[in-house]
Coordinates of N, CA and C in Angstrom, one line a residue:
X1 N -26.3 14.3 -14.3 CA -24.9 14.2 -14.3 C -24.4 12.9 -14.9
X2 N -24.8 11.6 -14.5 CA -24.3 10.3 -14.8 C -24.7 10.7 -16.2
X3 N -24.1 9.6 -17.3 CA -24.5 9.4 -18.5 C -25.2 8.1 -19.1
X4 N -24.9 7.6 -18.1 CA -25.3 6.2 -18.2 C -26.2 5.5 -16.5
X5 N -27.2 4.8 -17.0 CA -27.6 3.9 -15.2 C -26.7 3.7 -14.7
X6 N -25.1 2.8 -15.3 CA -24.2 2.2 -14.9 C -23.5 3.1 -14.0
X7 N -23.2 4.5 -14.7 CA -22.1 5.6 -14.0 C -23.1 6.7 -12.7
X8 N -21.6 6.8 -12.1 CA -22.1 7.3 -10.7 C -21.2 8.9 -10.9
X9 N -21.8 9.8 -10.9 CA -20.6 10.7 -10.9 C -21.0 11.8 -9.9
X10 N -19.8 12.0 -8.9 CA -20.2 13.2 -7.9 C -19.2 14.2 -8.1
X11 N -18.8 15.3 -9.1 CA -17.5 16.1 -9.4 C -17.7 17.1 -8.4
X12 N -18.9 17.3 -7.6 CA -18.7 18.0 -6.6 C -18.0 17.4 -4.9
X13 N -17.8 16.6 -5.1 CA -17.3 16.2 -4.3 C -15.8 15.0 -4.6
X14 N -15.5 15.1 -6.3 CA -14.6 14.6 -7.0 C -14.9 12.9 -6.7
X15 N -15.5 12.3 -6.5 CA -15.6 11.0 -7.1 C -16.5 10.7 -8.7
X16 N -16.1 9.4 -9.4 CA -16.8 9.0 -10.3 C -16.6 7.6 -10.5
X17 N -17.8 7.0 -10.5 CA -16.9 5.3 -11.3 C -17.6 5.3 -12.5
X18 N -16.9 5.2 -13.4 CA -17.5 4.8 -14.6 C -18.3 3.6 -14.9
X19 N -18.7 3.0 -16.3 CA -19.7 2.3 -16.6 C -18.7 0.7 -16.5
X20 N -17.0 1.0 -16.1 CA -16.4 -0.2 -16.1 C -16.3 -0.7 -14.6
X21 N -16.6 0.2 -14.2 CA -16.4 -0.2 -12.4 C -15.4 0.4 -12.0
X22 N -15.3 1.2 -13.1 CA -13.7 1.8 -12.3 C -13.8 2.7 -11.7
X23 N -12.7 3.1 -10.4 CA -13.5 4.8 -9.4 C -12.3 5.5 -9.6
X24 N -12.7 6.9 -9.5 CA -11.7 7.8 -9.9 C -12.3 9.0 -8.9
X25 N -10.9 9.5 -8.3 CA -11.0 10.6 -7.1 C -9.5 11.6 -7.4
X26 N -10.8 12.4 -7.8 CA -10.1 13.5 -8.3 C -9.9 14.0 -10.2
X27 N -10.5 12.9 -10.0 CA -10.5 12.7 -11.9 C -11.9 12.3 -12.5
X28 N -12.3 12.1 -13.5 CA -14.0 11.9 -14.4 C -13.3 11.4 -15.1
X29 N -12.2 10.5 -15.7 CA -11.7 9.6 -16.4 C -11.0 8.4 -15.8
X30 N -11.4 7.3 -15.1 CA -10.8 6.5 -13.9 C -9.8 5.9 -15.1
X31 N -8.7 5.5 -14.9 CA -7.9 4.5 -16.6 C -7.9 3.4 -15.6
X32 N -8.3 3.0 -14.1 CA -7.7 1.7 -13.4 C -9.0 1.3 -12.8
X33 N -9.0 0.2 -12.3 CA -9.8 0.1 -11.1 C -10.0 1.4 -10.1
X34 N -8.5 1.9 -9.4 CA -8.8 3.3 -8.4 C -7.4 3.8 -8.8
X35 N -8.3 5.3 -9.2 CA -7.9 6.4 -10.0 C -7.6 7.3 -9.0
X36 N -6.6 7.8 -8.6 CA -6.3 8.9 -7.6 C -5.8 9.9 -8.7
X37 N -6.1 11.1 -8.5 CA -5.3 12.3 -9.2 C -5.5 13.4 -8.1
X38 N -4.9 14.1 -7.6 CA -4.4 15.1 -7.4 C -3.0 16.4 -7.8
X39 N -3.4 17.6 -7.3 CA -2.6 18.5 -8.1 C -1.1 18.6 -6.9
X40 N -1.2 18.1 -5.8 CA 0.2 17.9 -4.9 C 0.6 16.9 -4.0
X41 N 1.6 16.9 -3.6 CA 2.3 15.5 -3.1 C 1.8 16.0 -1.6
X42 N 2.6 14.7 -0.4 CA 2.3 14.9 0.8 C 0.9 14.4 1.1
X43 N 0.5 14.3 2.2 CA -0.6 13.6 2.6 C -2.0 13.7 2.2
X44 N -2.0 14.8 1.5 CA -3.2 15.3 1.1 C -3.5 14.9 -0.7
X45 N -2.4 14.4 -1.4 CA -1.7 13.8 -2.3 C -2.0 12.5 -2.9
X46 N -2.3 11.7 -2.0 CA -1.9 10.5 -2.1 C -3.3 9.5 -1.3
X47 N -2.9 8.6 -0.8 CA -3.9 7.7 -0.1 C -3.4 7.6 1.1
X48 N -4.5 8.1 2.3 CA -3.8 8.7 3.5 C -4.9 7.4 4.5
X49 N -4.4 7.0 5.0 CA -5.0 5.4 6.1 C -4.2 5.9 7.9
X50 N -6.0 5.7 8.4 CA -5.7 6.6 9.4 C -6.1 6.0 10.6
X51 N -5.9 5.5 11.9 CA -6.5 5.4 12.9 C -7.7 5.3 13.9
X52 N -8.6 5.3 13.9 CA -9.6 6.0 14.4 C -9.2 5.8 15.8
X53 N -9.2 6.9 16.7 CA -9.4 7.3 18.7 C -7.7 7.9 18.5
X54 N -7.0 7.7 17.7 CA -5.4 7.7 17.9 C -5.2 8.9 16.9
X55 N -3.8 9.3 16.7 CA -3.1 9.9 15.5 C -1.9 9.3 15.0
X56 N -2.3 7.6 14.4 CA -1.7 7.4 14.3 C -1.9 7.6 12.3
X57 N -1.3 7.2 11.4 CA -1.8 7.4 10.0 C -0.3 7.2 9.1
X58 N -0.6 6.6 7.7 CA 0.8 6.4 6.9 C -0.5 6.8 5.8
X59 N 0.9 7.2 4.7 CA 0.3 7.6 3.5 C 1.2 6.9 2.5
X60 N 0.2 6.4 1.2 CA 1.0 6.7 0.2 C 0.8 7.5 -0.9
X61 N 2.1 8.5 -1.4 CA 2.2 9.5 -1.9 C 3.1 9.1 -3.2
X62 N 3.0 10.5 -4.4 CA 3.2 10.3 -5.3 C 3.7 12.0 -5.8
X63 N 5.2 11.6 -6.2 CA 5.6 13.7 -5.8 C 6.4 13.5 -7.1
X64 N 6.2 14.1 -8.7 CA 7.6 14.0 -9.3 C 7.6 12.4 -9.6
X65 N 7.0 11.7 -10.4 CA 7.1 10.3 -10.5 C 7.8 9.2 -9.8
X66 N 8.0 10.0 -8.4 CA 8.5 8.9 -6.6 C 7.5 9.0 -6.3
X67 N 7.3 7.8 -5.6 CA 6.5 7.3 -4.8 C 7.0 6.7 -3.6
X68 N 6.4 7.4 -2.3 CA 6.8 7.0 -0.8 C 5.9 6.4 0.0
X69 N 5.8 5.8 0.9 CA 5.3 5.4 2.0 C 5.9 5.9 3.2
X70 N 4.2 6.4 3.8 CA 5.5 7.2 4.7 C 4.4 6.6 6.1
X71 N 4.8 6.9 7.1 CA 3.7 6.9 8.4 C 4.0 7.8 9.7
X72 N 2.8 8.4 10.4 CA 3.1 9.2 11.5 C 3.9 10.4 11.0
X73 N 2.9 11.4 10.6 CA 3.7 12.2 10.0 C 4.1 12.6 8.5
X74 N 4.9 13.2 8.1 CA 5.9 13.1 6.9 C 6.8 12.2 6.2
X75 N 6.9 11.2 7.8 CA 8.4 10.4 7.3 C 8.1 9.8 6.0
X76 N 9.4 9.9 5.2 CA 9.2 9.1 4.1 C 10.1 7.7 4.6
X77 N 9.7 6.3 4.9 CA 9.9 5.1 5.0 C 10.5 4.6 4.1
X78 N 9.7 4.4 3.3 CA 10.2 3.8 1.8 C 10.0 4.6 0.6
X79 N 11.2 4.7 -0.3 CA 10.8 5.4 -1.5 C 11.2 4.6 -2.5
X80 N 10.5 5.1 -3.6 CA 10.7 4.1 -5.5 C 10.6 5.4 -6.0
X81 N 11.9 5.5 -6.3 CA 12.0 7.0 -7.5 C 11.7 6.4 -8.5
X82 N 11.8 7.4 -9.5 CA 11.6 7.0 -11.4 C 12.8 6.0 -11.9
X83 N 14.1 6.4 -10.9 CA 14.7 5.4 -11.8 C 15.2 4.1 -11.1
X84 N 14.4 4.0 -10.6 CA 14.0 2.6 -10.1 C 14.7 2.3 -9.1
X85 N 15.6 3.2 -8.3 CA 16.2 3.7 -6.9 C 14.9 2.8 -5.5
X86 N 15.3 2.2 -4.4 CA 14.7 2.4 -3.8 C 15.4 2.8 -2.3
X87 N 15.1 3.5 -1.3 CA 15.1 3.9 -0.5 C 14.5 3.4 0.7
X88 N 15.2 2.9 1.8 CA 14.5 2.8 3.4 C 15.3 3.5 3.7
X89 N 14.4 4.4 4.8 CA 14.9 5.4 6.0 C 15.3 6.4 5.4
X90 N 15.3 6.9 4.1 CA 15.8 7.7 3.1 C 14.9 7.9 2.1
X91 N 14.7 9.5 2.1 CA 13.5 9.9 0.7 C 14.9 9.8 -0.5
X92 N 16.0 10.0 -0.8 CA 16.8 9.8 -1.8 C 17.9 9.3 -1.8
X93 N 17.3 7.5 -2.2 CA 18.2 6.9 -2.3 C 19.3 7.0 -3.8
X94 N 20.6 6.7 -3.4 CA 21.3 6.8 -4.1 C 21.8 5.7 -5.1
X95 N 21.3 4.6 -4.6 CA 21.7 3.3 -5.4 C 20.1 2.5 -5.2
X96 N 20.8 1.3 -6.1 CA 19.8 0.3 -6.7 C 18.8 0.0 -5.2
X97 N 19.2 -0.3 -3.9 CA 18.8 -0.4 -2.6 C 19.8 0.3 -1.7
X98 N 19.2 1.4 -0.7 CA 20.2 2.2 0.1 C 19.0 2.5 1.4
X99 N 19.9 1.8 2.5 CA 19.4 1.4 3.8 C 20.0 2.5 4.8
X100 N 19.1 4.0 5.3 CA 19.7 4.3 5.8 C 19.4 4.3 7.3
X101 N 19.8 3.9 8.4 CA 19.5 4.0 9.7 C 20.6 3.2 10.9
X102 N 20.2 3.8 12.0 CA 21.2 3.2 13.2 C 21.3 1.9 13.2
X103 N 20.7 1.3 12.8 CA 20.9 -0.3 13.0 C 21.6 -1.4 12.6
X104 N 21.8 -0.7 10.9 CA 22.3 -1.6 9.4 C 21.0 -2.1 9.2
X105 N 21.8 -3.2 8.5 CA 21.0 -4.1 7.4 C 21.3 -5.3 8.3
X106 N 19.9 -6.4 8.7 CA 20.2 -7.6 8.9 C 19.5 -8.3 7.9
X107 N 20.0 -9.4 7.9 CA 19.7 -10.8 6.3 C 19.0 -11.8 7.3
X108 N 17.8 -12.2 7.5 CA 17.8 -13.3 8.4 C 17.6 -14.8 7.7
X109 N 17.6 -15.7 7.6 CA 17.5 -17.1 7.0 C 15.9 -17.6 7.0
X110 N 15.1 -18.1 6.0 CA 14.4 -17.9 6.2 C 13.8 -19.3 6.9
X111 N 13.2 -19.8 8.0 CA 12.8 -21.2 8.3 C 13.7 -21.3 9.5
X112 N 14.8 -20.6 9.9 CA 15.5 -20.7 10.9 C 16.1 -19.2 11.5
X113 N 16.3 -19.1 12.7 CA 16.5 -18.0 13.4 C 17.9 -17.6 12.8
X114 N 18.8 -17.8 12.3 CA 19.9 -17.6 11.6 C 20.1 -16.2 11.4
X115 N 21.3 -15.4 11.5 CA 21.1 -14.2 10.7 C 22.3 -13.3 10.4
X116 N 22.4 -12.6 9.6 CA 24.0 -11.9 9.3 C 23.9 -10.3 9.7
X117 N 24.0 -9.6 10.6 CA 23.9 -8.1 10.6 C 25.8 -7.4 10.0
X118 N 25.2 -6.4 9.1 CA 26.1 -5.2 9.1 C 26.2 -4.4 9.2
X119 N 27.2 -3.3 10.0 CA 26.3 -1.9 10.5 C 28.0 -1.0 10.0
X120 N 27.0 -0.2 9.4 CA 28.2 1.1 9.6 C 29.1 1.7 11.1
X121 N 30.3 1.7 11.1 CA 31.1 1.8 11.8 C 31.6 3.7 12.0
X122 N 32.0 4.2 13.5 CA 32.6 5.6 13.2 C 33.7 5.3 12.1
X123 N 34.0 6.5 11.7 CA 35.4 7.1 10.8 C 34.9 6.2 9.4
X124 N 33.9 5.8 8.8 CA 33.7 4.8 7.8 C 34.3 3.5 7.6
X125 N 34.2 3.0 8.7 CA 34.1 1.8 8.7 C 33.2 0.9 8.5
X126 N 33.1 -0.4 9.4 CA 31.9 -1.2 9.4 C 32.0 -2.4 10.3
X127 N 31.0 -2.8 11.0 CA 31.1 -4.3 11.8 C 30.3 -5.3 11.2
X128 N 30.6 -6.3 11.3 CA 29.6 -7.6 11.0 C 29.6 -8.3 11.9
X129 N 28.2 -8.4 12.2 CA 27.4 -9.7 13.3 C 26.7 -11.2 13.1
X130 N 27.2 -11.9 13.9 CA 26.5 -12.9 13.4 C 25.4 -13.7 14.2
X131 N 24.6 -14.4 14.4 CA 23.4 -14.9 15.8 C 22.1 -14.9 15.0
X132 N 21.5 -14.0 15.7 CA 19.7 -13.9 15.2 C 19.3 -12.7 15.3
X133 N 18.2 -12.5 14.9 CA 18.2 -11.1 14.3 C 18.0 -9.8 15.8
X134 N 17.6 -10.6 16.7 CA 17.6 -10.1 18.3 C 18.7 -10.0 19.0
X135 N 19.4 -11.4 18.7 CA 20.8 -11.7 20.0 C 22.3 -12.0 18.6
X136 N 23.2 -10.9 19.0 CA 24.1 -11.1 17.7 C 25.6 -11.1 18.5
X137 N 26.6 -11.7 18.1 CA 28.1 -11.1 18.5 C 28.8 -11.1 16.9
X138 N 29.7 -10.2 17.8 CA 30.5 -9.0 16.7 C 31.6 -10.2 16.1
X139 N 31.3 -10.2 14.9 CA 32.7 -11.4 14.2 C 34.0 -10.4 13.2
X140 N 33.4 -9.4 13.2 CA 34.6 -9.3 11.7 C 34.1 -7.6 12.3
X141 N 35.3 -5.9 12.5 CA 35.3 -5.1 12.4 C 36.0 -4.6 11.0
X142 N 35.9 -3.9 10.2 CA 36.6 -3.0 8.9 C 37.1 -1.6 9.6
X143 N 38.4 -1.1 9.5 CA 38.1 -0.1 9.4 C 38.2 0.9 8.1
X144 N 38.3 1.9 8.4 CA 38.2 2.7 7.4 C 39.4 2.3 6.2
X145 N 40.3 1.9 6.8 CA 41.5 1.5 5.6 C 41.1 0.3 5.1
X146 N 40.0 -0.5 5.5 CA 40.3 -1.4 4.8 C 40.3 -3.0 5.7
X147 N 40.9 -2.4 6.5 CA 41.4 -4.2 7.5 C 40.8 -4.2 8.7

């Protein structure tokens, strides 16, 4: 099967590293250091890192030229579409960075507990927090109009 001393090739079991050192799973042409190919996304897809005694496990996947990190499950955590979109808490983000979850977005300072939180508000609004990224009070509400 090998072609060379150098190369290792097991197609029955889809590994190979070639004569560069490079390994390839799922493929007999590694182009990197680690060559992953497969024919579908989801856990089975991708590079799946898993727990041992627990169920605990995150993957990363590759669906449609996105790429997610997801853990426990499905969830997709983080995404990087093709056009260079990224996503937390959101498989489709809609802008350059788009944060979606109950919390907002906090900014913390770095070298000091410092911190700015903003959170979406009912009726589309929004509040801003100021303190640490633990202990905050509410400085500034928006509402929806504006003020």
């Amino acid at each position: 099967m090998a072609s060379s001393a150098k190369e290792i090739s097991d197609l029955a079991h889809g590994v190979d590293v070639n004569a560069s050192g490079n390994v390839g799973i799922g493929t007999a042409s590694p182009a990197s250091r680690l060559h992953i190919k497969a024919s579908n996304g989801g856990y089975t897809g991708g590079i799946q890192i898993e727990n041992t005694g627990s169920s605990a496990k995150g993957a990363i996947t590759l669906s449609s030229s996105n790429l997610y990190i997801s853990s426990n499950s499905s969830n997709d955590h983080i995404s990087i579409l093709a056009n260079g979109n990224v996503g937390i808490g959101t498989a489709s983000p809609l802008s350059n960075l788009h944060v979606k979850g109950n919390d907002g977005l906090i900014l913390e300072d770095d070298g000091t507990t410092n911190a700015f939180r903003i959170q979406p508000a009912n009726a589309g609004g929004a509040v801003i927090y100021t303190g640490t990224a633990s202990s905050h009070t509410r400085k500034m509400v928006i509402d929806s109009s504006g003020r």
